[in-house]
Amino acid sequence: MTASTRNTILVAGSANLDFVVRAAHVPAPGETVLGREFSTFPGGKGANQAVACARAGDAPTQMLLALGDDPHATPLEASLCAAGVAMHIVRARDVATGTAFVCLADDAENAITVAPGANNALRGEDLPDLDAIGYLLLQLETPIDTVVAFAQKARAQGTKVILNAAPARALTAALLDALDVLIINEGELAAITGVQDRIAEALTHLKVPCVIVTLGARGCCARSLRADGGGEFHLQTAYRVKALDTTAAGDTFCGAFTAALSRADALPQAMQSASAAAAIACTRLGAQSSIPTKTEVDDFLRAHAAASNATDDLHELAVYCAIPR
Ligand code: RIB
């Protein structure tokens, strides 16, 4: 198959069952907080991103994941299946399915601790055939050697590689060299480049062809490399919504963005639809349960057309990112 006829997205990464407690605030170190209701939700950065790709609706989506042979695996498989994700499952014996412990605060922020369990069983040789795969989407909740092996194999076979470098870990040159797109948040950008607070400058330290920094309620900033080697910045302001739960908003962005690229949307359009999908996800509880369909995103974009990239908001975002004028 030629690169242009490869229309399938493969997400390779983690799946966790999220154990969520709502509380007035996230506990400080050493503090115990008396929370309220408890719920479980299908989650994990990889699985959330696969669901976001599939709900974006244009590309067949597959996921490579590792699960334990235990009851926690059942809702994770069911959620991916219901979203239409075709699964390649590595079944890890005698290891628990991944879990995540989420404290969700009333201001919609959270603190998450992950017990990776079976996610650590994924190996480079588990990568399925890439013949039909146009985009491979990766995160960092699986062993880093495995992520590097996946990225290098995909690059060698002409599949575009997108890495969401979350949670933040040291990235080797070998991994960065295999990427077409890197998606990171502000903290992860600072951790990777060693440059604090100066986003445009930090971006000049990275040679990946396209880097997107997600900035929460401010929006996002992309730096793409032109053919002459110069950098070009693109900004997208965030849609203002009443946030209930920001869990998986970043994952929704990554999945919706990848789906948009796979349908050949230009970078600014892909940033806009991914931002809309992430905004909707913030208004709903849970990880995969919060991710919108393409119809919901299209309706949202129509309803909020006037609110996207308003001049004052764009200016504020450009100043925040310290983009040279
Ligand atoms: O990005 C949100 C996800 O991080 C949660 O679903 C949790 O499982 C952790 O992986």
Tab-separated table of C-alpha atoms and ligand atoms in Angstrom:
chain	number	residue	atom	x	y	z
A	1	MET	CA	0.000	0.000	0.000
A	2	THR	CA	1.238	3.539	-0.710
A	3	ALA	CA	1.423	6.097	2.105
A	4	SER	CA	-1.599	7.956	0.677
A	5	THR	CA	-3.906	4.912	0.729
A	6	ARG	CA	-3.092	3.977	4.317
A	7	ASN	CA	-6.191	5.328	6.025
A	8	THR	CA	-6.083	3.459	9.338
A	9	ILE	CA	-4.857	4.905	12.660
A	10	LEU	CA	-3.070	2.632	15.121
A	11	VAL	CA	-2.796	3.715	18.757
A	12	ALA	CA	-0.262	1.700	20.761
A	13	GLY	CA	-0.276	2.306	24.484
A	14	SER	CA	-1.899	2.018	27.864
A	15	ALA	CA	-5.329	1.102	29.146
A	16	ASN	CA	-6.241	1.664	32.790
A	17	LEU	CA	-9.349	1.316	34.861
A	18	ASP	CA	-9.735	4.711	36.565
A	19	PHE	CA	-10.812	4.711	40.242
A	20	VAL	CA	-12.179	8.212	40.777
A	21	VAL	CA	-13.067	10.005	44.017
A	22	ARG	CA	-14.548	13.506	43.893
A	23	ALA	CA	-13.369	15.884	46.615
A	24	ALA	CA	-13.300	19.600	47.427
A	25	HIS	CA	-9.615	19.757	46.556
A	26	VAL	CA	-6.677	17.549	45.655
A	27	PRO	CA	-4.746	16.547	48.806
A	28	ALA	CA	-1.388	18.214	49.507
A	29	PRO	CA	1.539	15.894	50.402
A	30	GLY	CA	0.767	14.300	53.786
A	31	GLU	CA	-2.847	15.522	53.781
A	32	THR	CA	-5.924	13.263	53.909
A	33	VAL	CA	-9.015	14.671	52.238
A	34	LEU	CA	-12.475	13.308	52.995
A	35	GLY	CA	-13.935	12.822	49.516
A	36	ARG	CA	-17.442	12.155	48.238
A	37	GLU	CA	-18.719	9.679	45.632
A	38	PHE	CA	-16.544	6.977	44.082
A	39	SER	CA	-16.813	5.727	40.476
A	40	THR	CA	-14.812	3.690	37.998
A	41	PHE	CA	-14.310	4.736	34.367
A	42	PRO	CA	-12.419	3.174	31.432
A	43	GLY	CA	-9.263	5.223	30.997
A	44	GLY	CA	-5.546	5.111	30.248
A	45	LYS	CA	-3.927	7.624	27.924
A	46	GLY	CA	-3.605	5.157	25.040
A	47	ALA	CA	-7.145	3.825	25.227
A	48	ASN	CA	-8.590	7.331	25.705
A	49	GLN	CA	-6.775	8.502	22.578
A	50	ALA	CA	-7.967	5.473	20.592
A	51	VAL	CA	-11.568	6.214	21.591
A	52	ALA	CA	-11.072	9.879	20.617
A	53	CYS	CA	-9.731	8.859	17.167
A	54	ALA	CA	-12.617	6.454	16.609
A	55	ARG	CA	-15.312	8.920	17.760
A	56	ALA	CA	-13.824	11.547	15.441
A	57	GLY	CA	-15.292	9.208	12.906
A	58	ASP	CA	-13.285	9.349	9.713
A	59	ALA	CA	-10.619	6.691	10.007
A	60	PRO	CA	-10.751	3.043	11.015
A	61	THR	CA	-8.958	2.906	14.379
A	62	GLN	CA	-6.959	0.052	15.858
A	63	MET	CA	-5.299	-0.218	19.255
A	64	LEU	CA	-2.417	-2.364	20.511
A	65	LEU	CA	-2.696	-2.757	24.291
A	66	ALA	CA	-1.760	-5.155	27.080
A	67	LEU	CA	-4.336	-6.284	29.636
A	68	GLY	CA	-4.255	-8.634	32.604
A	69	ASP	CA	-6.406	-11.737	32.841
A	70	ASP	CA	-8.656	-10.171	35.487
A	71	PRO	CA	-12.078	-8.526	35.861
A	72	HIS	CA	-10.634	-4.988	35.465
A	73	ALA	CA	-9.895	-5.790	31.814
A	74	THR	CA	-13.573	-6.376	30.962
A	75	PRO	CA	-14.870	-2.753	31.037
A	76	LEU	CA	-11.761	-1.584	29.153
A	77	GLU	CA	-12.355	-4.021	26.285
A	78	ALA	CA	-16.076	-3.191	26.292
A	79	SER	CA	-15.463	0.562	26.047
A	80	LEU	CA	-12.985	0.251	23.160
A	81	CYS	CA	-15.283	-2.195	21.369
A	82	ALA	CA	-18.314	0.107	21.794
A	83	ALA	CA	-16.312	2.996	20.313
A	84	GLY	CA	-15.487	0.849	17.268
A	85	VAL	CA	-11.773	0.363	18.019
A	86	ALA	CA	-10.318	-2.912	16.649
A	87	MET	CA	-8.036	-4.353	19.350
A	88	HIS	CA	-4.723	-6.231	19.260
A	89	ILE	CA	-4.548	-7.475	22.866
A	90	VAL	CA	-1.397	-8.813	24.530
A	91	ARG	CA	-2.744	-10.846	27.472
A	92	ALA	CA	-0.330	-10.587	30.409
A	93	ARG	CA	-0.722	-13.584	32.737
A	94	ASP	CA	-0.286	-13.084	36.512
A	95	VAL	CA	-0.131	-9.277	36.124
A	96	ALA	CA	-3.003	-6.959	36.988
A	97	THR	CA	-4.622	-4.773	34.332
A	98	GLY	CA	-3.438	-1.161	34.607
A	99	THR	CA	-5.247	1.044	37.114
A	100	ALA	CA	-5.239	4.763	37.831
A	101	PHE	CA	-6.243	6.505	41.054
A	102	VAL	CA	-7.800	9.862	40.327
A	103	CYS	CA	-8.724	12.573	42.821
A	104	LEU	CA	-11.111	14.897	40.986
A	105	ALA	CA	-11.411	18.317	42.620
A	106	ASP	CA	-14.433	20.634	42.474
A	107	ASP	CA	-12.465	23.070	40.296
A	108	ALA	CA	-12.274	20.248	37.656
A	109	GLU	CA	-8.532	19.709	38.146
A	110	ASN	CA	-7.195	16.333	39.193
A	111	ALA	CA	-4.218	14.400	40.550
A	112	ILE	CA	-3.595	10.956	39.079
A	113	THR	CA	-1.382	8.058	40.177
A	114	VAL	CA	-1.044	5.179	37.704
A	115	ALA	CA	-0.220	1.542	38.571
A	116	PRO	CA	0.857	0.408	35.056
A	117	GLY	CA	0.585	-3.364	35.703
A	118	ALA	CA	0.011	-5.135	32.370
A	119	ASN	CA	0.877	-1.988	30.371
A	120	ASN	CA	4.519	-2.791	31.187
A	121	ALA	CA	4.204	-6.077	29.269
A	122	LEU	CA	4.067	-4.376	25.826
A	123	ARG	CA	7.191	-5.134	23.762
A	124	GLY	CA	8.517	-3.795	20.454
A	125	GLU	CA	7.815	-7.106	18.717
A	126	ASP	CA	4.103	-6.822	19.571
A	127	LEU	CA	3.561	-4.129	16.925
A	128	PRO	CA	1.094	-5.487	14.350
A	129	ASP	CA	1.465	-5.242	10.570
A	130	LEU	CA	1.600	-1.563	9.549
A	131	ASP	CA	0.640	-2.040	5.900
A	132	ALA	CA	-2.649	-0.126	6.181
A	133	ILE	CA	-1.538	2.240	8.964
A	134	GLY	CA	-1.147	5.896	8.008
A	135	TYR	CA	-0.611	7.242	11.550
A	136	LEU	CA	0.792	5.615	14.681
A	137	LEU	CA	-0.156	7.458	17.900
A	138	LEU	CA	1.986	6.816	20.997
A	139	GLN	CA	2.180	7.999	24.629
A	140	LEU	CA	4.560	7.327	27.527
A	141	GLU	CA	2.587	5.038	29.884
A	142	THR	CA	4.288	1.936	28.453
A	143	PRO	CA	8.018	1.010	28.662
A	144	ILE	CA	10.133	3.658	26.947
A	145	ASP	CA	12.203	1.065	25.009
A	146	THR	CA	8.962	-0.263	23.572
A	147	VAL	CA	7.832	3.234	22.533
A	148	VAL	CA	11.186	3.820	20.797
A	149	ALA	CA	10.990	0.465	18.990
A	150	PHE	CA	7.423	1.179	17.811
A	151	ALA	CA	8.354	4.661	16.576
A	152	GLN	CA	11.445	3.464	14.711
A	153	LYS	CA	9.634	0.529	13.052
A	154	ALA	CA	6.804	2.791	11.938
A	155	ARG	CA	9.156	5.475	10.634
A	156	ALA	CA	11.082	2.822	8.638
A	157	GLN	CA	7.830	1.675	7.000
A	158	GLY	CA	6.572	5.134	6.052
A	159	THR	CA	3.902	5.410	8.761
A	160	LYS	CA	3.665	8.897	10.301
A	161	VAL	CA	4.482	8.856	14.023
A	162	ILE	CA	2.758	11.104	16.575
A	163	LEU	CA	3.936	11.035	20.196
A	164	ASN	CA	2.031	12.541	23.096
A	165	ALA	CA	4.923	12.799	25.583
A	166	ALA	CA	2.749	12.264	28.651
A	167	PRO	CA	3.451	11.625	31.417
A	168	ALA	CA	6.739	13.554	31.108
A	169	ARG	CA	9.846	11.367	30.809
A	170	ALA	CA	13.307	11.959	29.385
A	171	LEU	CA	13.178	11.663	25.573
A	172	THR	CA	16.232	10.358	23.742
A	173	ALA	CA	17.442	11.722	20.400
A	174	ALA	CA	16.628	8.300	18.900
A	175	LEU	CA	12.976	8.752	19.829
A	176	LEU	CA	12.735	12.411	18.791
A	177	ASP	CA	14.347	11.569	15.416
A	178	ALA	CA	11.594	9.046	14.678
A	179	LEU	CA	8.723	11.511	15.212
A	180	ASP	CA	6.650	13.518	12.749
A	181	VAL	CA	4.547	15.230	15.423
A	182	LEU	CA	5.154	15.754	19.153
A	183	ILE	CA	2.279	16.845	21.409
A	184	ILE	CA	3.213	18.024	24.904
A	185	ASN	CA	1.912	20.278	27.639
A	186	GLU	CA	3.792	23.233	29.082
A	187	GLY	CA	5.314	21.297	31.982
A	188	GLU	CA	6.399	18.468	29.691
A	189	LEU	CA	7.951	20.991	27.252
A	190	ALA	CA	9.952	22.546	30.111
A	191	ALA	CA	11.023	19.088	31.352
A	192	ILE	CA	12.173	17.996	27.867
A	193	THR	CA	13.970	21.217	26.844
A	194	GLY	CA	15.093	22.579	30.217
A	195	VAL	CA	13.611	25.980	29.223
A	196	GLN	CA	11.060	27.316	31.717
A	197	ASP	CA	8.229	29.736	30.870
A	198	ARG	CA	9.470	30.789	27.395
A	199	ILE	CA	7.418	28.610	25.069
A	200	ALA	CA	8.558	29.940	21.673
A	201	GLU	CA	12.197	29.713	22.738
A	202	ALA	CA	11.742	26.213	24.170
A	203	LEU	CA	10.254	25.128	20.842
A	204	THR	CA	13.407	26.150	18.985
A	205	HIS	CA	15.260	23.424	20.944
A	206	LEU	CA	13.210	20.693	19.281
A	207	LYS	CA	13.827	19.533	15.716
A	208	VAL	CA	10.669	17.424	15.348
A	209	PRO	CA	8.865	18.652	12.172
A	210	CYS	CA	5.712	19.651	14.090
A	211	VAL	CA	5.457	20.307	17.843
A	212	ILE	CA	2.216	21.254	19.574
A	213	VAL	CA	2.139	22.606	23.108
A	214	THR	CA	-1.223	22.339	24.843
A	215	LEU	CA	-1.840	25.168	27.302
A	216	GLY	CA	-5.054	24.170	29.077
A	217	ALA	CA	-7.600	26.989	29.292
A	218	ARG	CA	-5.337	29.280	27.220
A	219	GLY	CA	-5.356	27.106	24.068
A	220	CYS	CA	-2.441	25.632	22.149
A	221	CYS	CA	0.588	26.676	20.140
A	222	ALA	CA	2.163	24.732	17.268
A	223	ARG	CA	5.554	25.162	15.650
A	224	SER	CA	5.923	23.564	12.229
A	225	LEU	CA	9.172	23.484	10.265
A	226	ARG	CA	9.121	24.960	6.746
A	227	ALA	CA	11.058	23.399	3.862
A	228	ASP	CA	13.749	26.107	4.310
A	229	GLY	CA	14.242	24.940	7.924
A	230	GLY	CA	12.567	28.021	9.436
A	231	GLY	CA	9.844	27.687	12.050
A	232	GLU	CA	6.240	28.811	11.644
A	233	PHE	CA	3.922	29.311	14.646
A	234	HIS	CA	0.179	28.604	14.717
A	235	LEU	CA	-2.085	29.501	17.635
A	236	GLN	CA	-5.522	28.272	18.653
A	237	THR	CA	-7.297	29.802	21.636
A	238	ALA	CA	-9.262	27.491	23.938
A	239	TYR	CA	-13.051	27.431	23.832
A	240	ARG	CA	-14.510	28.706	27.112
A	241	VAL	CA	-16.669	26.078	28.791
A	242	LYS	CA	-17.781	25.349	32.363
A	243	ALA	CA	-15.315	22.564	33.179
A	244	LEU	CA	-16.485	19.674	35.339
A	245	ASP	CA	-13.621	17.203	34.844
A	246	THR	CA	-10.443	17.827	32.832
A	247	THR	CA	-9.404	14.131	32.912
A	248	ALA	CA	-8.641	12.958	29.349
A	249	ALA	CA	-9.070	16.437	27.816
A	250	GLY	CA	-5.455	16.187	26.580
A	251	ASP	CA	-6.082	12.666	25.287
A	252	THR	CA	-9.189	13.853	23.469
A	253	PHE	CA	-7.115	16.601	21.843
A	254	CYS	CA	-4.468	14.074	20.685
A	255	GLY	CA	-6.977	11.603	19.267
A	256	ALA	CA	-9.129	14.212	17.527
A	257	PHE	CA	-6.003	15.908	16.168
A	258	THR	CA	-4.653	12.636	14.732
A	259	ALA	CA	-8.029	11.861	13.160
A	260	ALA	CA	-8.061	15.330	11.577
A	261	LEU	CA	-4.563	14.852	10.121
A	262	SER	CA	-5.554	11.457	8.760
A	263	ARG	CA	-8.405	13.089	6.820
A	264	ALA	CA	-5.780	15.545	5.460
A	265	ASP	CA	-7.000	18.615	7.376
A	266	ALA	CA	-4.466	21.471	7.448
A	267	LEU	CA	-2.697	22.074	10.782
A	268	PRO	CA	-4.857	25.077	11.877
A	269	GLN	CA	-8.107	23.158	11.163
A	270	ALA	CA	-6.798	20.104	13.005
A	271	MET	CA	-5.899	22.287	16.018
A	272	GLN	CA	-9.343	23.873	15.969
A	273	SER	CA	-11.388	20.659	15.863
A	274	ALA	CA	-9.113	19.017	18.465
A	275	SER	CA	-9.583	22.044	20.761
A	276	ALA	CA	-13.354	21.842	20.378
A	277	ALA	CA	-13.347	18.111	21.168
A	278	ALA	CA	-11.167	18.717	24.259
A	279	ALA	CA	-13.442	21.547	25.443
A	280	ILE	CA	-16.489	19.283	25.240
A	281	ALA	CA	-14.621	16.533	27.145
A	282	CYS	CA	-13.993	18.982	30.013
A	283	THR	CA	-17.747	19.404	30.514
A	284	ARG	CA	-18.338	15.699	31.200
A	285	LEU	CA	-17.299	13.214	33.898
A	286	GLY	CA	-14.753	10.464	33.361
A	287	ALA	CA	-12.159	9.674	30.716
A	288	GLN	CA	-13.567	7.731	27.737
A	289	SER	CA	-17.125	8.570	28.835
A	290	SER	CA	-16.389	12.264	28.217
A	291	ILE	CA	-15.082	12.023	24.633
A	292	PRO	CA	-17.412	13.515	21.988
A	293	THR	CA	-18.442	12.179	18.585
A	294	LYS	CA	-17.695	14.020	15.333
A	295	THR	CA	-21.314	15.205	15.123
A	296	GLU	CA	-21.055	16.747	18.595
A	297	VAL	CA	-17.796	18.465	17.657
A	298	ASP	CA	-19.245	19.784	14.361
A	299	ASP	CA	-22.317	21.147	16.212
A	300	PHE	CA	-20.055	22.758	18.844
A	301	LEU	CA	-17.856	24.366	16.168
A	302	ARG	CA	-20.923	25.850	14.470
A	303	ALA	CA	-22.345	27.135	17.766
A	304	HIS	CA	-19.018	28.673	18.838
A	305	ALA	CA	-17.785	29.949	15.454
A	306	ALA	CA	-17.590	33.533	16.677
A	307	ALA	CA	-15.612	32.558	19.799
A	308	SER	CA	-12.702	30.894	17.995
A	309	ASN	CA	-9.463	32.881	17.864
A	310	ALA	CA	-10.982	36.265	18.827
A	311	THR	CA	-8.370	38.984	18.220
A	312	ASP	CA	-7.781	39.889	21.896
A	313	ASP	CA	-7.537	36.252	22.992
A	314	LEU	CA	-5.106	35.466	20.160
A	315	HIS	CA	-2.952	38.448	21.099
A	316	GLU	CA	-2.902	37.354	24.747
A	317	LEU	CA	-1.917	33.820	23.714
A	318	ALA	CA	0.876	35.109	21.444
A	319	VAL	CA	2.217	37.215	24.325
A	320	TYR	CA	1.985	34.268	26.715
A	321	CYS	CA	3.973	32.101	24.298
A	322	ALA	CA	6.460	34.944	23.699
A	323	ILE	CA	6.180	34.464	19.946
A	324	PRO	CA	8.547	36.811	18.094
A	325	ARG	CA	6.590	39.418	16.083
B	1	RIB	O1	-4.906	11.296	30.710
B	1	RIB	C1	-5.868	10.767	31.595
B	1	RIB	C2	-5.533	9.343	31.933
B	1	RIB	O2	-4.294	9.320	32.617
B	1	RIB	C3	-6.503	8.652	32.856
B	1	RIB	O3	-7.560	8.043	32.164
B	1	RIB	C4	-5.616	7.703	33.635
B	1	RIB	O4	-5.886	6.353	33.380
B	1	RIB	C5	-4.186	8.075	33.262
B	1	RIB	O5	-3.652	7.195	32.345
